[in-house]
Amino acid sequence: SAEFIMKITDLNSEEQSSVKGHSAPILRTAFGKKYFASSSCDGSLKVWDAKSKECLKTFDIYPKSNDVDLSKVRGAIQFDRHENLIAAKEDEVVIYSSGVWSEKCTLKSEEMKGVLELELSHCKRHLVVGCKDGTIIIWDLSTLSCVNKMKCVSVPSSIATHPSEYKMLVGDMRGKWRECDPYLTSEMISSALKVRPLLKLAPRMEWSRS
C-alpha cells in the first residue's frame, strides 16, 4: 500500500495482520506456499516467511522513487511451482532459488525491453512477460527457452492466464481486454492483437496441463 504496510487476511478466520519493512510505497506482492514477497519504491525486493512474517532476504534491485506513479518499474513478481522467486527488472527477468535466495538464472531477449508484467500459466511451467512496446514473450521455465513472441497494439497493463485452456487475457493502457491463445503461431483469436511469430513452436506446447 501507499502506507508502506502489507495487510494479510486469513480467508478462513477473517483475521488480519500487518507486515512492515519497506520505507516507500509497495509496488507488488506475491504469495507462495511457504513464502511471500514484496517489491517497493524504496528499491527493494523482500522475501518473507509466510508463518512468522519474518523478512528472510532483501534484494536492492530497483530504481528508487517515492511514488508508485513515478516509479520506473512496476516491480512484477511471481513464485514458480518450486517456489523460486521470479522478479522483473527493467530489461530482464531474474529467478532466485527458493530457500537460499541466490540468483539462479536470468531471462534475456533482444525484444524484452521495459518489462512491465509477469504471469504464470496454470501449471506454472510457462512464464508470460509483457513489455512496454507491446511485446509479449512466453518462456518455458523448465528449459529456460523462449517458445513464442507476440506483438500487441498497445502497452500491456495486465495479463491473466486461463486455469485450464490455451488462452490468456491481455489488458492494455487504454482500458481494453483482448483474448489470445499463446499456442497459436500465425494469428490471435482477436483481430485487435497481432501476432508476430518469430520462433517455431514444438509440435505441442503443454501450456496448462500439469
Short mmCIF file of C-alpha atoms in Angstrom, two decimals:
data_model
loop_
_atom_site.label_atom_id
_atom_site.label_comp_id
_atom_site.label_asym_id
_atom_site.label_seq_id
_atom_site.Cartn_x
_atom_site.Cartn_y
_atom_site.Cartn_z
CA SER A 1 0.00 0.00 0.00
CA ALA A 2 0.97 3.67 -0.14
CA GLU A 3 1.39 3.47 3.67
CA PHE A 4 4.37 1.09 3.24
CA ILE A 5 2.39 -1.66 5.02
CA MET A 6 1.18 -5.06 3.79
CA LYS A 7 -2.08 -6.38 5.20
CA ILE A 8 -2.65 -10.14 5.16
CA THR A 9 -6.13 -11.58 5.65
CA ASP A 10 -6.85 -15.21 6.59
CA LEU A 11 -9.89 -16.06 4.46
CA ASN A 12 -10.94 -18.84 6.86
CA SER A 13 -10.80 -16.93 10.14
CA GLU A 14 -11.01 -13.44 8.61
CA GLU A 15 -8.17 -12.42 10.90
CA GLN A 16 -5.93 -9.68 9.56
CA SER A 17 -2.28 -8.98 10.28
CA SER A 18 0.06 -6.21 9.13
CA VAL A 19 3.64 -6.55 7.93
CA LYS A 20 6.07 -3.63 7.95
CA GLY A 21 9.51 -3.44 6.42
CA HIS A 22 9.51 -1.10 3.43
CA SER A 23 10.33 2.60 3.57
CA ALA A 24 8.34 3.62 0.47
CA PRO A 25 5.07 2.58 -1.23
CA ILE A 26 4.72 -1.10 -2.12
CA LEU A 27 4.52 -1.96 -5.82
CA ARG A 28 3.61 -5.67 -5.92
CA THR A 29 3.16 -8.71 -3.69
CA ALA A 30 3.21 -12.44 -4.44
CA PHE A 31 2.33 -15.50 -2.37
CA GLY A 32 3.90 -18.96 -2.41
CA LYS A 33 3.17 -21.86 -0.06
CA LYS A 34 5.90 -21.11 2.48
CA TYR A 35 6.86 -17.59 1.50
CA PHE A 36 5.56 -14.31 0.21
CA ALA A 37 7.42 -11.47 -1.48
CA SER A 38 7.03 -7.74 -1.92
CA SER A 39 8.58 -5.11 -4.19
CA SER A 40 8.70 -1.44 -3.29
CA CYS A 41 9.50 2.06 -4.47
CA ASP A 42 12.31 2.04 -1.89
CA GLY A 43 14.22 -0.06 -4.45
CA SER A 44 13.99 -3.34 -2.60
CA LEU A 45 12.54 -6.78 -3.19
CA LYS A 46 11.88 -8.65 0.07
CA VAL A 47 11.16 -12.32 0.78
CA TRP A 48 9.12 -13.16 3.90
CA ASP A 49 8.29 -16.29 5.85
CA ALA A 50 4.54 -16.82 5.45
CA LYS A 51 4.04 -18.08 9.01
CA SER A 52 6.33 -15.93 11.13
CA LYS A 53 6.15 -12.86 8.85
CA GLU A 54 9.94 -12.56 9.26
CA CYS A 55 11.94 -10.95 6.45
CA LEU A 56 14.31 -13.61 5.12
CA LYS A 57 16.08 -11.76 2.33
CA THR A 58 16.30 -8.27 0.85
CA PHE A 59 17.46 -7.52 -2.70
CA ASP A 60 18.18 -3.93 -3.75
CA ILE A 61 17.41 -4.23 -7.45
CA TYR A 62 15.05 -1.39 -8.43
CA PRO A 63 15.49 2.33 -9.06
CA LYS A 64 14.16 4.28 -6.07
CA SER A 65 11.18 6.64 -6.06
CA ASN A 66 8.69 7.99 -3.54
CA ASP A 67 5.50 7.39 -5.51
CA VAL A 68 4.03 4.42 -7.38
CA ASP A 69 3.06 6.63 -10.32
CA LEU A 70 6.63 7.93 -10.61
CA SER A 71 8.31 4.53 -10.40
CA LYS A 72 10.31 3.48 -13.47
CA VAL A 73 9.38 -0.16 -12.85
CA ARG A 74 6.24 -1.97 -11.76
CA GLY A 75 8.12 -4.49 -9.67
CA ALA A 76 6.23 -7.51 -11.05
CA ILE A 77 6.98 -10.72 -9.10
CA GLN A 78 5.79 -14.35 -9.11
CA PHE A 79 6.60 -17.66 -7.43
CA ASP A 80 7.02 -20.68 -9.73
CA ARG A 81 5.89 -24.23 -8.85
CA HIS A 82 9.14 -24.86 -6.94
CA GLU A 83 8.71 -21.58 -5.05
CA ASN A 84 11.62 -19.98 -6.85
CA LEU A 85 11.08 -16.23 -6.90
CA ILE A 86 10.73 -14.58 -10.31
CA ALA A 87 11.34 -10.83 -10.46
CA ALA A 88 11.04 -8.41 -13.37
CA LYS A 89 13.83 -5.87 -13.69
CA GLU A 90 13.91 -3.17 -16.35
CA ASP A 91 15.11 -5.25 -19.31
CA GLU A 92 15.36 -8.76 -17.87
CA VAL A 93 13.76 -11.29 -15.56
CA VAL A 94 15.75 -12.75 -12.67
CA ILE A 95 14.95 -16.08 -10.97
CA TYR A 96 16.11 -16.62 -7.38
CA SER A 97 16.46 -20.12 -5.90
CA SER A 98 13.91 -20.97 -3.21
CA GLY A 99 15.24 -21.15 0.33
CA VAL A 100 18.77 -19.94 -0.34
CA TRP A 101 17.57 -16.90 -2.38
CA SER A 102 20.66 -16.72 -4.55
CA GLU A 103 20.39 -15.75 -8.22
CA LYS A 104 19.62 -18.91 -10.20
CA CYS A 105 19.41 -17.53 -13.73
CA THR A 106 18.41 -14.54 -15.84
CA LEU A 107 16.00 -14.49 -18.77
CA LYS A 108 17.00 -12.05 -21.50
CA SER A 109 15.95 -11.34 -25.06
CA GLU A 110 16.71 -8.61 -27.60
CA GLU A 111 12.98 -7.85 -27.79
CA MET A 112 12.49 -7.83 -24.00
CA LYS A 113 12.83 -4.12 -23.17
CA GLY A 114 10.98 -2.42 -20.35
CA VAL A 115 9.41 -5.41 -18.59
CA LEU A 116 6.06 -4.46 -17.07
CA GLU A 117 4.09 -7.63 -16.35
CA LEU A 118 4.70 -11.26 -15.37
CA GLU A 119 2.12 -14.04 -15.37
CA LEU A 120 2.47 -17.80 -14.95
CA SER A 121 0.45 -20.45 -16.75
CA HIS A 122 -1.87 -22.56 -14.59
CA CYS A 123 0.70 -25.37 -14.40
CA LYS A 124 3.40 -22.77 -13.63
CA ARG A 125 5.64 -24.22 -16.33
CA HIS A 126 5.47 -21.19 -18.61
CA LEU A 127 6.06 -17.53 -17.88
CA VAL A 128 4.39 -14.73 -19.84
CA VAL A 129 6.34 -11.46 -19.95
CA GLY A 130 4.72 -8.19 -21.07
CA CYS A 131 6.91 -5.26 -22.21
CA LYS A 132 6.47 -1.51 -22.72
CA ASP A 133 6.43 -1.69 -26.52
CA GLY A 134 3.60 -4.25 -26.53
CA THR A 135 5.83 -7.29 -26.98
CA ILE A 136 4.71 -10.42 -25.12
CA ILE A 137 7.25 -13.20 -24.69
CA ILE A 138 6.49 -16.70 -23.41
CA TRP A 139 9.27 -18.64 -21.68
CA ASP A 140 9.45 -22.34 -20.85
CA LEU A 141 10.77 -22.38 -17.28
CA SER A 142 11.95 -26.00 -17.47
CA THR A 143 14.27 -25.34 -20.42
CA LEU A 144 14.69 -21.56 -19.89
CA SER A 145 13.93 -21.06 -23.57
CA CYS A 146 11.60 -18.70 -25.41
CA VAL A 147 8.72 -20.60 -27.02
CA ASN A 148 6.72 -17.76 -28.57
CA LYS A 149 6.71 -14.00 -29.13
CA MET A 150 3.72 -11.79 -29.88
CA LYS A 151 3.15 -8.14 -30.65
CA CYS A 152 0.23 -6.22 -29.11
CA VAL A 153 -1.23 -2.99 -30.42
CA SER A 154 -0.85 -1.22 -27.07
CA VAL A 155 1.14 -1.31 -23.84
CA PRO A 156 0.04 -4.28 -21.70
CA SER A 157 -1.17 -3.29 -18.23
CA SER A 158 -2.29 -6.73 -17.05
CA ILE A 159 -2.06 -10.37 -18.14
CA ALA A 160 -4.21 -13.26 -16.91
CA THR A 161 -3.93 -16.90 -17.99
CA HIS A 162 -6.86 -19.32 -18.23
CA PRO A 163 -6.90 -22.02 -15.50
CA SER A 164 -7.25 -24.91 -17.93
CA GLU A 165 -7.31 -23.81 -21.59
CA TYR A 166 -4.69 -22.48 -24.02
CA LYS A 167 -5.84 -18.89 -23.59
CA MET A 168 -4.89 -15.68 -21.87
CA LEU A 169 -6.31 -12.19 -21.47
CA VAL A 170 -4.18 -9.13 -22.10
CA GLY A 171 -5.33 -5.77 -20.74
CA ASP A 172 -3.87 -2.57 -22.16
CA MET A 173 -3.34 1.03 -21.02
CA ARG A 174 -6.44 2.12 -22.96
CA GLY A 175 -8.73 0.05 -20.76
CA LYS A 176 -9.34 -2.76 -23.26
CA TRP A 177 -9.01 -6.54 -22.83
CA ARG A 178 -8.05 -8.89 -25.64
CA GLU A 179 -8.32 -12.67 -25.62
CA CYS A 180 -5.48 -14.56 -27.24
CA ASP A 181 -4.05 -18.05 -27.47
CA PRO A 182 -0.33 -18.39 -26.66
CA TYR A 183 -0.22 -21.65 -28.64
CA LEU A 184 -1.12 -20.02 -31.97
CA THR A 185 1.79 -19.24 -34.25
CA SER A 186 0.11 -17.26 -37.01
CA GLU A 187 -2.80 -15.25 -35.62
CA MET A 188 -4.57 -14.22 -32.47
CA ILE A 189 -8.16 -15.08 -31.64
CA SER A 190 -8.85 -11.35 -31.51
CA SER A 191 -8.01 -9.39 -34.64
CA ALA A 192 -7.09 -6.45 -32.44
CA LEU A 193 -3.94 -8.27 -31.37
CA LYS A 194 -1.33 -9.01 -33.99
CA VAL A 195 0.96 -11.98 -33.59
CA ARG A 196 4.48 -11.72 -34.90
CA PRO A 197 5.71 -15.33 -34.81
CA LEU A 198 9.48 -15.22 -34.57
CA LEU A 199 10.09 -18.80 -33.45
CA LYS A 200 8.60 -22.12 -34.44
CA LEU A 201 6.92 -23.88 -31.56
CA ALA A 202 7.39 -27.51 -30.69
CA PRO A 203 4.69 -29.88 -32.10
CA ARG A 204 2.65 -29.21 -28.98
CA MET A 205 3.12 -26.69 -26.24
CA GLU A 206 1.94 -28.07 -22.92
CA TRP A 207 0.57 -24.76 -21.73
CA SER A 208 -1.80 -25.56 -18.90
CA ARG A 209 -1.57 -29.23 -18.21
CA SER A 210 0.11 -30.49 -15.09
#
